[in-house]
mmCIF file of N, CA and C in Angstrom:
data_model
loop_
_atom_site.group_PDB
_atom_site.id
_atom_site.type_symbol
_atom_site.label_atom_id
_atom_site.label_comp_id
_atom_site.label_asym_id
_atom_site.label_seq_id
_atom_site.Cartn_x
_atom_site.Cartn_y
_atom_site.Cartn_z
ATOM 1 N N MET N 1 -28.469 2.104 -32.442
ATOM 2 C CA MET N 1 -28.191 3.299 -31.669
ATOM 3 C C MET N 1 -28.520 3.078 -30.191
ATOM 4 N N GLN N 2 -29.650 2.421 -29.936
ATOM 5 C CA GLN N 2 -30.053 2.178 -28.553
ATOM 6 C C GLN N 2 -29.035 1.269 -27.862
ATOM 7 N N GLN N 3 -28.512 0.249 -28.587
ATOM 8 C CA GLN N 3 -27.503 -0.635 -28.015
ATOM 9 C C GLN N 3 -26.242 0.138 -27.658
ATOM 10 N N MET N 4 -25.849 1.068 -28.519
ATOM 11 C CA MET N 4 -24.652 1.870 -28.268
ATOM 12 C C MET N 4 -24.844 2.700 -27.002
ATOM 13 N N CYS N 5 -26.005 3.292 -26.830
ATOM 14 C CA CYS N 5 -26.287 4.089 -25.633
ATOM 15 C C CYS N 5 -26.208 3.223 -24.382
ATOM 16 N N LEU N 6 -26.752 2.004 -24.454
ATOM 17 C CA LEU N 6 -26.699 1.101 -23.301
ATOM 18 C C LEU N 6 -25.263 0.709 -22.973
ATOM 19 N N ILE N 7 -24.452 0.478 -23.994
ATOM 20 C CA ILE N 7 -23.039 0.133 -23.772
ATOM 21 C C ILE N 7 -22.314 1.303 -23.114
ATOM 22 N N VAL N 8 -22.541 2.518 -23.589
ATOM 23 C CA VAL N 8 -21.905 3.706 -23.020
ATOM 24 C C VAL N 8 -22.318 3.872 -21.561
ATOM 25 N N ILE N 9 -23.595 3.681 -21.260
ATOM 26 C CA ILE N 9 -24.076 3.800 -19.875
ATOM 27 C C ILE N 9 -23.445 2.722 -19.010
ATOM 28 N N ALA N 10 -23.356 1.485 -19.504
ATOM 29 C CA ALA N 10 -22.765 0.389 -18.735
ATOM 30 C C ALA N 10 -21.291 0.649 -18.448
ATOM 31 N N VAL N 11 -20.555 1.101 -19.453
ATOM 32 C CA VAL N 11 -19.126 1.401 -19.260
ATOM 33 C C VAL N 11 -18.960 2.550 -18.276
ATOM 34 N N GLY N 12 -19.766 3.573 -18.411
ATOM 35 C CA GLY N 12 -19.708 4.710 -17.485
ATOM 36 C C GLY N 12 -20.001 4.290 -16.060
ATOM 37 N N THR N 13 -20.979 3.406 -15.873
ATOM 38 C CA THR N 13 -21.310 2.904 -14.537
ATOM 39 C C THR N 13 -20.154 2.090 -13.975
ATOM 40 N N LEU N 14 -19.532 1.268 -14.803
ATOM 41 C CA LEU N 14 -18.396 0.454 -14.371
ATOM 42 C C LEU N 14 -17.233 1.336 -13.939
ATOM 43 N N ILE N 15 -16.935 2.358 -14.709
ATOM 44 C CA ILE N 15 -15.845 3.281 -14.365
ATOM 45 C C ILE N 15 -16.161 3.999 -13.060
ATOM 46 N N ALA N 16 -17.382 4.462 -12.884
ATOM 47 C CA ALA N 16 -17.772 5.159 -11.651
ATOM 48 C C ALA N 16 -17.673 4.223 -10.461
ATOM 49 N N THR N 17 -18.094 2.960 -10.630
ATOM 50 C CA THR N 17 -18.028 1.993 -9.542
ATOM 51 C C THR N 17 -16.588 1.730 -9.137
ATOM 52 N N CYS N 18 -15.701 1.558 -10.111
ATOM 53 C CA CYS N 18 -14.275 1.343 -9.812
ATOM 54 C C CYS N 18 -13.685 2.552 -9.107
ATOM 55 N N GLY N 19 -14.045 3.746 -9.574
ATOM 56 C CA GLY N 19 -13.564 4.974 -8.938
ATOM 57 C C GLY N 19 -14.044 5.087 -7.501
ATOM 58 N N ASP N 20 -15.286 4.697 -7.259
ATOM 59 C CA ASP N 20 -15.830 4.724 -5.900
ATOM 60 C C ASP N 20 -15.102 3.729 -5.005
ATOM 61 N N ALA N 21 -14.766 2.548 -5.537
ATOM 62 C CA ALA N 21 -14.059 1.528 -4.756
ATOM 63 C C ALA N 21 -12.679 2.036 -4.352
ATOM 64 N N VAL N 22 -11.990 2.700 -5.269
ATOM 65 C CA VAL N 22 -10.666 3.259 -4.975
ATOM 66 C C VAL N 22 -10.798 4.342 -3.908
ATOM 67 N N LYS N 23 -11.787 5.199 -4.051
ATOM 68 C CA LYS N 23 -11.997 6.284 -3.076
ATOM 69 C C LYS N 23 -12.275 5.705 -1.684
ATOM 70 N N ARG N 24 -13.139 4.686 -1.603
ATOM 71 C CA ARG N 24 -13.446 4.063 -0.303
ATOM 72 C C ARG N 24 -12.197 3.413 0.291
ATOM 73 N N GLU N 25 -11.410 2.779 -0.558
ATOM 74 C CA GLU N 25 -10.205 2.103 -0.071
ATOM 75 C C GLU N 25 -9.193 3.125 0.450
ATOM 76 N N ARG N 26 -9.042 4.215 -0.279
ATOM 77 C CA ARG N 26 -8.124 5.275 0.183
ATOM 78 C C ARG N 26 -8.579 5.839 1.522
ATOM 79 N N GLU N 27 -9.885 5.994 1.696
ATOM 80 C CA GLU N 27 -10.407 6.489 2.977
ATOM 81 C C GLU N 27 -10.044 5.543 4.114
ATOM 82 N N LYS N 28 -10.093 4.236 3.857
ATOM 83 C CA LYS N 28 -9.733 3.243 4.876
ATOM 84 C C LYS N 28 -8.264 3.354 5.276
ATOM 85 N N LEU N 29 -7.409 3.759 4.329
ATOM 86 C CA LEU N 29 -5.965 3.804 4.574
ATOM 87 C C LEU N 29 -5.498 5.082 5.267
ATOM 88 N N GLN N 30 -6.319 6.115 5.269
ATOM 89 C CA GLN N 30 -5.885 7.408 5.796
ATOM 90 C C GLN N 30 -5.404 7.303 7.245
ATOM 91 N N GLY N 31 -4.309 8.006 7.530
ATOM 92 C CA GLY N 31 -3.783 8.050 8.887
ATOM 93 C C GLY N 31 -2.338 7.600 8.957
ATOM 94 N N VAL N 32 -1.858 7.495 10.186
ATOM 95 C CA VAL N 32 -0.479 7.077 10.454
ATOM 96 C C VAL N 32 -0.511 5.628 10.927
ATOM 97 N N TRP N 33 0.333 4.824 10.320
ATOM 98 C CA TRP N 33 0.421 3.402 10.620
ATOM 99 C C TRP N 33 1.807 3.081 11.167
ATOM 100 N N ALA N 34 1.851 2.359 12.286
ATOM 101 C CA ALA N 34 3.123 1.953 12.895
ATOM 102 C C ALA N 34 3.397 0.491 12.565
ATOM 103 N N VAL N 35 4.635 0.204 12.204
ATOM 104 C CA VAL N 35 5.029 -1.170 11.913
ATOM 105 C C VAL N 35 5.113 -1.937 13.232
ATOM 106 N N THR N 36 4.454 -3.087 13.277
ATOM 107 C CA THR N 36 4.511 -3.938 14.465
ATOM 108 C C THR N 36 5.360 -5.180 14.229
ATOM 109 N N LYS N 37 5.514 -5.557 12.935
ATOM 110 C CA LYS N 37 6.340 -6.714 12.593
ATOM 111 C C LYS N 37 6.886 -6.501 11.190
ATOM 112 N N LEU N 38 8.157 -6.818 11.018
ATOM 113 C CA LEU N 38 8.824 -6.637 9.739
ATOM 114 C C LEU N 38 9.617 -7.897 9.403
ATOM 115 N N MET N 39 9.316 -8.451 8.232
ATOM 116 C CA MET N 39 10.039 -9.620 7.737
ATOM 117 C C MET N 39 10.754 -9.204 6.461
ATOM 118 N N GLU N 40 12.083 -9.366 6.424
ATOM 119 C CA GLU N 40 12.886 -9.012 5.258
ATOM 120 C C GLU N 40 13.549 -10.263 4.719
ATOM 121 N N ALA N 41 13.291 -10.561 3.458
ATOM 122 C CA ALA N 41 13.864 -11.744 2.807
ATOM 123 C C ALA N 41 13.614 -13.013 3.626
ATOM 124 N N GLY N 42 12.404 -13.112 4.182
ATOM 125 C CA GLY N 42 12.006 -14.296 4.927
ATOM 126 C C GLY N 42 12.483 -14.363 6.358
ATOM 127 N N LYS N 43 13.191 -13.321 6.815
ATOM 128 C CA LYS N 43 13.718 -13.315 8.186
ATOM 129 C C LYS N 43 13.132 -12.164 8.981
ATOM 130 N N LYS N 44 12.830 -12.414 10.248
ATOM 131 C CA LYS N 44 12.260 -11.384 11.114
ATOM 132 C C LYS N 44 13.315 -10.324 11.426
ATOM 133 N N ALA N 45 12.949 -9.066 11.168
ATOM 134 C CA ALA N 45 13.841 -7.948 11.497
ATOM 135 C C ALA N 45 13.749 -7.682 12.998
ATOM 136 N N PRO N 46 14.789 -7.094 13.586
ATOM 137 C CA PRO N 46 14.737 -6.767 15.010
ATOM 138 C C PRO N 46 13.543 -5.864 15.324
ATOM 139 N N ASP N 47 12.913 -6.093 16.466
ATOM 140 C CA ASP N 47 11.749 -5.297 16.871
ATOM 141 C C ASP N 47 12.070 -3.808 16.894
ATOM 142 N N GLU N 48 13.279 -3.463 17.338
ATOM 143 C CA GLU N 48 13.675 -2.049 17.408
ATOM 144 C C GLU N 48 13.593 -1.397 16.024
ATOM 145 N N LYS N 49 14.047 -2.103 15.013
ATOM 146 C CA LYS N 49 13.988 -1.586 13.643
ATOM 147 C C LYS N 49 12.537 -1.448 13.188
ATOM 148 N N ALA N 50 11.757 -2.504 13.378
ATOM 149 C CA ALA N 50 10.356 -2.490 12.944
ATOM 150 C C ALA N 50 9.583 -1.354 13.599
ATOM 151 N N LYS N 51 9.739 -1.217 14.888
ATOM 152 C CA LYS N 51 8.945 -0.224 15.630
ATOM 153 C C LYS N 51 9.379 1.216 15.387
ATOM 154 N N SER N 52 10.474 1.411 14.667
ATOM 155 C CA SER N 52 10.925 2.773 14.354
ATOM 156 C C SER N 52 10.299 3.302 13.061
ATOM 157 N N ILE N 53 9.561 2.450 12.351
ATOM 158 C CA ILE N 53 9.020 2.814 11.034
ATOM 159 C C ILE N 53 7.544 3.187 11.120
ATOM 160 N N ARG N 54 7.199 4.284 10.451
ATOM 161 C CA ARG N 54 5.811 4.745 10.341
ATOM 162 C C ARG N 54 5.522 5.029 8.872
ATOM 163 N N ILE N 55 4.286 4.756 8.464
ATOM 164 C CA ILE N 55 3.823 5.102 7.123
ATOM 165 C C ILE N 55 2.552 5.920 7.283
ATOM 166 N N GLU N 56 2.529 7.092 6.646
ATOM 167 C CA GLU N 56 1.343 7.944 6.694
ATOM 168 C C GLU N 56 0.719 8.022 5.307
ATOM 169 N N PHE N 57 -0.597 7.841 5.267
ATOM 170 C CA PHE N 57 -1.376 8.023 4.050
ATOM 171 C C PHE N 57 -2.261 9.240 4.274
ATOM 172 N N LYS N 58 -2.103 10.244 3.421
ATOM 173 C CA LYS N 58 -2.882 11.484 3.546
ATOM 174 C C LYS N 58 -3.326 11.882 2.148
ATOM 175 N N GLY N 59 -4.621 11.688 1.866
ATOM 176 C CA GLY N 59 -5.100 11.895 0.506
ATOM 177 C C GLY N 59 -4.429 10.873 -0.388
ATOM 178 N N ALA N 60 -3.802 11.334 -1.466
ATOM 179 C CA ALA N 60 -3.076 10.440 -2.375
ATOM 180 C C ALA N 60 -1.576 10.428 -2.071
ATOM 181 N N ALA N 61 -1.175 11.107 -0.996
ATOM 182 C CA ALA N 61 0.244 11.203 -0.634
ATOM 183 C C ALA N 61 0.594 10.182 0.439
ATOM 184 N N THR N 62 1.860 9.797 0.447
ATOM 185 C CA THR N 62 2.356 8.909 1.496
ATOM 186 C C THR N 62 3.730 9.383 1.948
ATOM 187 N N THR N 63 3.990 9.209 3.236
ATOM 188 C CA THR N 63 5.287 9.547 3.815
ATOM 189 C C THR N 63 5.759 8.352 4.634
ATOM 190 N N ILE N 64 6.974 7.918 4.378
ATOM 191 C CA ILE N 64 7.578 6.840 5.153
ATOM 192 C C ILE N 64 8.617 7.481 6.065
ATOM 193 N N SER N 65 8.499 7.207 7.363
ATOM 194 C CA SER N 65 9.407 7.796 8.349
ATOM 195 C C SER N 65 10.108 6.707 9.144
ATOM 196 N N ILE N 66 11.365 6.979 9.472
ATOM 197 C CA ILE N 66 12.136 6.112 10.355
ATOM 198 C C ILE N 66 12.635 6.985 11.495
ATOM 199 N N LYS N 67 12.347 6.549 12.713
ATOM 200 C CA LYS N 67 12.704 7.319 13.914
ATOM 201 C C LYS N 67 12.219 8.759 13.784
ATOM 202 N N ASP N 68 10.962 8.910 13.365
ATOM 203 C CA ASP N 68 10.278 10.203 13.232
ATOM 204 C C ASP N 68 10.908 11.149 12.206
ATOM 205 N N LYS N 69 11.745 10.630 11.314
ATOM 206 C CA LYS N 69 12.330 11.439 10.253
ATOM 207 C C LYS N 69 11.834 10.911 8.905
ATOM 208 N N ALA N 70 11.230 11.785 8.100
ATOM 209 C CA ALA N 70 10.728 11.382 6.788
ATOM 210 C C ALA N 70 11.894 10.963 5.903
ATOM 211 N N VAL N 71 11.835 9.751 5.393
ATOM 212 C CA VAL N 71 12.889 9.247 4.505
ATOM 213 C C VAL N 71 12.399 9.110 3.066
ATOM 214 N N ALA N 72 11.075 9.101 2.876
ATOM 215 C CA ALA N 72 10.509 9.020 1.523
ATOM 216 C C ALA N 72 9.130 9.658 1.532
ATOM 217 N N LYS N 73 8.931 10.577 0.598
ATOM 218 C CA LYS N 73 7.628 11.214 0.413
ATOM 219 C C LYS N 73 7.233 11.009 -1.036
ATOM 220 N N GLY N 74 5.988 10.614 -1.242
ATOM 221 C CA GLY N 74 5.541 10.373 -2.599
ATOM 222 C C GLY N 74 4.044 10.223 -2.677
ATOM 223 N N THR N 75 3.607 9.410 -3.622
ATOM 224 C CA THR N 75 2.188 9.164 -3.820
ATOM 225 C C THR N 75 1.952 7.664 -3.875
ATOM 226 N N TYR N 76 0.684 7.308 -3.805
ATOM 227 C CA TYR N 76 0.344 5.896 -3.917
ATOM 228 C C TYR N 76 -0.963 5.741 -4.681
ATOM 229 N N THR N 77 -1.093 4.607 -5.328
ATOM 230 C CA THR N 77 -2.335 4.237 -5.989
ATOM 231 C C THR N 77 -2.724 2.858 -5.486
ATOM 232 N N VAL N 78 -4.018 2.581 -5.489
ATOM 233 C CA VAL N 78 -4.514 1.276 -5.063
ATOM 234 C C VAL N 78 -5.478 0.723 -6.104
ATOM 235 N N ASP N 79 -5.567 -0.590 -6.127
ATOM 236 C CA ASP N 79 -6.576 -1.267 -6.924
ATOM 237 C C ASP N 79 -7.189 -2.356 -6.056
ATOM 238 N N PRO N 80 -8.264 -2.002 -5.330
ATOM 239 C CA PRO N 80 -8.897 -2.970 -4.433
ATOM 240 C C PRO N 80 -9.684 -4.047 -5.171
ATOM 241 N N GLU N 81 -9.876 -3.877 -6.475
ATOM 242 C CA GLU N 81 -10.634 -4.848 -7.263
ATOM 243 C C GLU N 81 -9.795 -6.086 -7.596
ATOM 244 N N LYS N 82 -8.481 -5.966 -7.523
ATOM 245 C CA LYS N 82 -7.609 -7.108 -7.807
ATOM 246 C C LYS N 82 -7.539 -8.001 -6.575
ATOM 247 N N SER N 83 -7.151 -9.236 -6.780
ATOM 248 C CA SER N 83 -7.014 -10.170 -5.669
ATOM 249 C C SER N 83 -5.646 -10.843 -5.762
ATOM 250 N N PRO N 84 -4.745 -10.552 -4.837
ATOM 251 C CA PRO N 84 -4.905 -9.610 -3.730
ATOM 252 C C PRO N 84 -4.888 -8.154 -4.222
ATOM 253 N N ALA N 85 -5.406 -7.265 -3.375
ATOM 254 C CA ALA N 85 -5.438 -5.839 -3.706
ATOM 255 C C ALA N 85 -4.017 -5.343 -3.925
ATOM 256 N N THR N 86 -3.851 -4.425 -4.894
ATOM 257 C CA THR N 86 -2.515 -3.922 -5.204
ATOM 258 C C THR N 86 -2.354 -2.464 -4.789
ATOM 259 N N MET N 87 -1.106 -2.104 -4.519
ATOM 260 C CA MET N 87 -0.734 -0.737 -4.173
ATOM 261 C C MET N 87 0.610 -0.452 -4.840
ATOM 262 N N ASP N 88 0.719 0.706 -5.464
ATOM 263 C CA ASP N 88 1.991 1.169 -5.997
ATOM 264 C C ASP N 88 2.372 2.432 -5.247
ATOM 265 N N ILE N 89 3.541 2.421 -4.627
ATOM 266 C CA ILE N 89 4.052 3.585 -3.907
ATOM 267 C C ILE N 89 5.181 4.163 -4.760
ATOM 268 N N THR N 90 5.056 5.452 -5.104
ATOM 269 C CA THR N 90 6.022 6.105 -5.984
ATOM 270 C C THR N 90 6.648 7.296 -5.271
ATOM 271 N N PHE N 91 7.992 7.394 -5.350
ATOM 272 C CA PHE N 91 8.705 8.511 -4.725
ATOM 273 C C PHE N 91 10.004 8.750 -5.493
ATOM 274 N N GLU N 92 10.643 9.863 -5.182
ATOM 275 C CA GLU N 92 11.933 10.211 -5.803
ATOM 276 C C GLU N 92 13.057 9.731 -4.891
ATOM 277 N N LYS N 93 14.077 9.114 -5.493
ATOM 278 C CA LYS N 93 15.247 8.658 -4.746
ATOM 279 C C LYS N 93 16.474 8.953 -5.600
ATOM 280 N N GLU N 94 17.339 9.787 -5.073
ATOM 281 C CA GLU N 94 18.581 10.148 -5.764
ATOM 282 C C GLU N 94 18.320 10.605 -7.192
ATOM 283 N N GLY N 95 17.289 11.436 -7.353
ATOM 284 C CA GLY N 95 16.987 12.034 -8.642
ATOM 285 C C GLY N 95 16.224 11.165 -9.625
ATOM 286 N N LYS N 96 15.833 9.961 -9.206
ATOM 287 C CA LYS N 96 15.050 9.133 -10.119
ATOM 288 C C LYS N 96 13.758 8.675 -9.435
ATOM 289 N N THR N 97 12.761 8.393 -10.257
ATOM 290 C CA THR N 97 11.465 7.943 -9.748
ATOM 291 C C THR N 97 11.514 6.452 -9.471
ATOM 292 N N VAL N 98 11.088 6.083 -8.267
ATOM 293 C CA VAL N 98 11.058 4.687 -7.849
ATOM 294 C C VAL N 98 9.602 4.323 -7.552
ATOM 295 N N THR N 99 9.153 3.195 -8.068
ATOM 296 C CA THR N 99 7.815 2.692 -7.761
ATOM 297 C C THR N 99 7.946 1.322 -7.126
ATOM 298 N N ILE N 100 7.320 1.168 -5.970
ATOM 299 C CA ILE N 100 7.320 -0.108 -5.262
ATOM 300 C C ILE N 100 5.987 -0.802 -5.552
ATOM 301 N N PRO N 101 6.021 -1.942 -6.254
ATOM 302 C CA PRO N 101 4.789 -2.679 -6.534
ATOM 303 C C PRO N 101 4.444 -3.594 -5.350
ATOM 304 N N ALA N 102 3.361 -3.291 -4.672
ATOM 305 C CA ALA N 102 3.011 -4.034 -3.456
ATOM 306 C C ALA N 102 1.615 -4.644 -3.571
ATOM 307 N N ILE N 103 1.334 -5.529 -2.635
ATOM 308 C CA ILE N 103 -0.017 -6.009 -2.411
ATOM 309 C C ILE N 103 -0.328 -5.718 -0.958
ATOM 310 N N TYR N 104 -1.621 -5.653 -0.631
ATOM 311 C CA TYR N 104 -1.983 -5.314 0.741
ATOM 312 C C TYR N 104 -3.308 -5.933 1.131
ATOM 313 N N GLU N 105 -3.514 -5.929 2.441
ATOM 314 C CA GLU N 105 -4.777 -6.390 3.016
ATOM 315 C C GLU N 105 -5.060 -5.488 4.209
ATOM 316 N N ILE N 106 -6.249 -4.914 4.257
ATOM 317 C CA ILE N 106 -6.615 -4.038 5.369
ATOM 318 C C ILE N 106 -7.880 -4.563 6.030
ATOM 319 N N GLN N 107 -7.830 -4.632 7.354
ATOM 320 C CA GLN N 107 -8.987 -5.034 8.142
ATOM 321 C C GLN N 107 -9.044 -4.105 9.350
ATOM 322 N N GLY N 108 -9.932 -3.104 9.273
ATOM 323 C CA GLY N 108 -10.052 -2.144 10.362
ATOM 324 C C GLY N 108 -8.763 -1.385 10.563
ATOM 325 N N ASP N 109 -8.158 -1.524 11.748
ATOM 326 C CA ASP N 109 -6.919 -0.816 12.078
ATOM 327 C C ASP N 109 -5.672 -1.670 11.862
ATOM 328 N N ASP N 110 -5.805 -2.767 11.136
ATOM 329 C CA ASP N 110 -4.677 -3.649 10.845
ATOM 330 C C ASP N 110 -4.409 -3.651 9.343
ATOM 331 N N LEU N 111 -3.146 -3.504 8.982
ATOM 332 C CA LEU N 111 -2.739 -3.442 7.585
ATOM 333 C C LEU N 111 -1.541 -4.357 7.377
ATOM 334 N N LYS N 112 -1.582 -5.144 6.312
ATOM 335 C CA LYS N 112 -0.445 -5.972 5.916
ATOM 336 C C LYS N 112 -0.036 -5.535 4.515
ATOM 337 N N LEU N 113 1.255 -5.314 4.340
ATOM 338 C CA LEU N 113 1.832 -4.951 3.041
ATOM 339 C C LEU N 113 2.904 -5.973 2.686
ATOM 340 N N CYS N 114 3.024 -6.249 1.412
ATOM 341 C CA CYS N 114 4.084 -7.143 0.954
ATOM 342 C C CYS N 114 4.591 -6.592 -0.371
ATOM 343 N N HIS N 115 5.911 -6.433 -0.475
ATOM 344 C CA HIS N 115 6.504 -5.927 -1.712
ATOM 345 C C HIS N 115 7.840 -6.616 -1.952
ATOM 346 N N PRO N 116 8.392 -6.463 -3.156
ATOM 347 C CA PRO N 116 9.648 -7.148 -3.472
ATOM 348 C C PRO N 116 10.787 -6.702 -2.557
ATOM 349 N N TYR N 117 11.685 -7.610 -2.310
ATOM 350 C CA TYR N 117 12.904 -7.292 -1.564
ATOM 351 C C TYR N 117 13.894 -6.700 -2.560
ATOM 352 N N GLY N 118 14.242 -5.444 -2.381
ATOM 353 C CA GLY N 118 15.153 -4.773 -3.304
ATOM 354 C C GLY N 118 14.403 -4.115 -4.446
ATOM 355 N N GLU N 119 15.066 -3.179 -5.098
ATOM 356 C CA GLU N 119 14.453 -2.449 -6.206
ATOM 357 C C GLU N 119 14.363 -3.328 -7.445
ATOM 358 N N GLY N 120 13.334 -3.077 -8.227
ATOM 359 C CA GLY N 120 13.201 -3.751 -9.508
ATOM 360 C C GLY N 120 12.541 -5.117 -9.454
ATOM 361 N N GLY N 121 12.106 -5.539 -8.278
ATOM 362 C CA GLY N 121 11.455 -6.838 -8.175
ATOM 363 C C GLY N 121 10.023 -6.796 -8.690
ATOM 364 N N THR N 122 9.453 -7.966 -8.827
ATOM 365 C CA THR N 122 8.071 -8.046 -9.286
ATOM 366 C C THR N 122 7.114 -8.112 -8.100
ATOM 367 N N ARG N 123 5.882 -7.690 -8.355
ATOM 368 C CA ARG N 123 4.859 -7.672 -7.316
ATOM 369 C C ARG N 123 4.620 -9.102 -6.807
ATOM 370 N N PRO N 124 4.614 -9.293 -5.492
ATOM 371 C CA PRO N 124 4.320 -10.625 -4.940
ATOM 372 C C PRO N 124 2.893 -11.064 -5.307
ATOM 373 N N ASN N 125 2.664 -12.360 -5.261
ATOM 374 C CA ASN N 125 1.334 -12.910 -5.540
ATOM 375 C C ASN N 125 0.530 -13.157 -4.280
ATOM 376 N N ALA N 126 1.221 -13.251 -3.136
ATOM 377 C CA ALA N 126 0.549 -13.537 -1.870
ATOM 378 C C ALA N 126 1.218 -12.740 -0.754
ATOM 379 N N ILE N 127 0.438 -12.440 0.274
ATOM 380 C CA ILE N 127 0.981 -11.712 1.420
ATOM 381 C C ILE N 127 1.613 -12.736 2.349
ATOM 382 N N GLU N 128 2.909 -12.939 2.123
ATOM 383 C CA GLU N 128 3.663 -13.898 2.920
ATOM 384 C C GLU N 128 5.136 -13.514 2.904
ATOM 385 N N ALA N 129 5.832 -13.941 3.927
ATOM 386 C CA ALA N 129 7.264 -13.657 4.025
ATOM 387 C C ALA N 129 8.029 -14.698 3.218
ATOM 388 N N THR N 130 8.758 -14.238 2.198
ATOM 389 C CA THR N 130 9.583 -15.134 1.381
ATOM 390 C C THR N 130 10.984 -14.539 1.258
ATOM 391 N N ALA N 131 11.881 -15.289 0.665
ATOM 392 C CA ALA N 131 13.245 -14.816 0.450
ATOM 393 C C ALA N 131 13.288 -13.629 -0.509
ATOM 394 N N ASN N 132 12.228 -13.434 -1.294
ATOM 395 C CA ASN N 132 12.194 -12.360 -2.288
ATOM 396 C C ASN N 132 11.260 -11.214 -1.922
ATOM 397 N N SER N 133 10.806 -11.171 -0.670
ATOM 398 C CA SER N 133 9.837 -10.134 -0.318
ATOM 399 C C SER N 133 10.111 -9.480 1.036
ATOM 400 N N ILE N 134 9.457 -8.354 1.202
ATOM 401 C CA ILE N 134 9.394 -7.684 2.505
ATOM 402 C C ILE N 134 7.930 -7.729 2.910
ATOM 403 N N HIS N 135 7.667 -8.273 4.076
ATOM 404 C CA HIS N 135 6.310 -8.419 4.603
ATOM 405 C C HIS N 135 6.214 -7.523 5.835
ATOM 406 N N ILE N 136 5.245 -6.612 5.821
ATOM 407 C CA ILE N 136 5.117 -5.627 6.887
ATOM 408 C C ILE N 136 3.725 -5.722 7.496
ATOM 409 N N THR N 137 3.662 -5.788 8.828
ATOM 410 C CA THR N 137 2.391 -5.745 9.553
ATOM 411 C C THR N 137 2.346 -4.409 10.288
ATOM 412 N N LEU N 138 1.242 -3.679 10.101
ATOM 413 C CA LEU N 138 1.107 -2.339 10.691
ATOM 414 C C LEU N 138 -0.187 -2.201 11.474
ATOM 415 N N LYS N 139 -0.180 -1.250 12.399
ATOM 416 C CA LYS N 139 -1.354 -0.930 13.214
ATOM 417 C C LYS N 139 -1.596 0.574 13.082
ATOM 418 N N ARG N 140 -2.857 0.946 12.837
ATOM 419 C CA ARG N 140 -3.187 2.379 12.746
ATOM 420 C C ARG N 140 -3.004 3.031 14.117
ATOM 421 N N GLN N 141 -2.366 4.194 14.103
ATOM 422 C CA GLN N 141 -2.146 4.956 15.330
ATOM 423 C C GLN N 141 -3.372 5.826 15.618
ATOM 424 N N LYS N 142 -3.772 5.846 16.832
ATOM 425 C CA LYS N 142 -4.905 6.682 17.236
ATOM 426 C C LYS N 142 -4.393 8.092 17.512
ATOM 427 N N SER N 143 -5.158 9.078 17.045
ATOM 428 C CA SER N 143 -4.699 10.472 17.261
ATOM 429 C C SER N 143 -5.202 11.026 18.554
#
């Protein structure tokens, strides 16, 4: 019985620790992020295109805007315990739910995201520009 209690306490502590890590990571992401560099399928996108994109993280919600117009609103989840850290962005598109499986790296006001090029791709293993990925470098906007 005592062993069972210790196992329950250990599992509960592990779950709380993971929940705290997610909460801290979400706090780091809060705000509006401007794209500073965009690589699509291994090729650099025009600066004009990159600089027109903003991503906002507010609580568990995210909004992707192009030229100050929201083009996708949804939610996101993170798992900072994985290496590299993972992020799933989910939104509605033409009546169906779309989830983008991404990886990310955040350091202060700098954020790098990498996700599959096109719908239905698999989550990348590394944050790098490849023929099968979109690599995005962002900077947090000061309010």
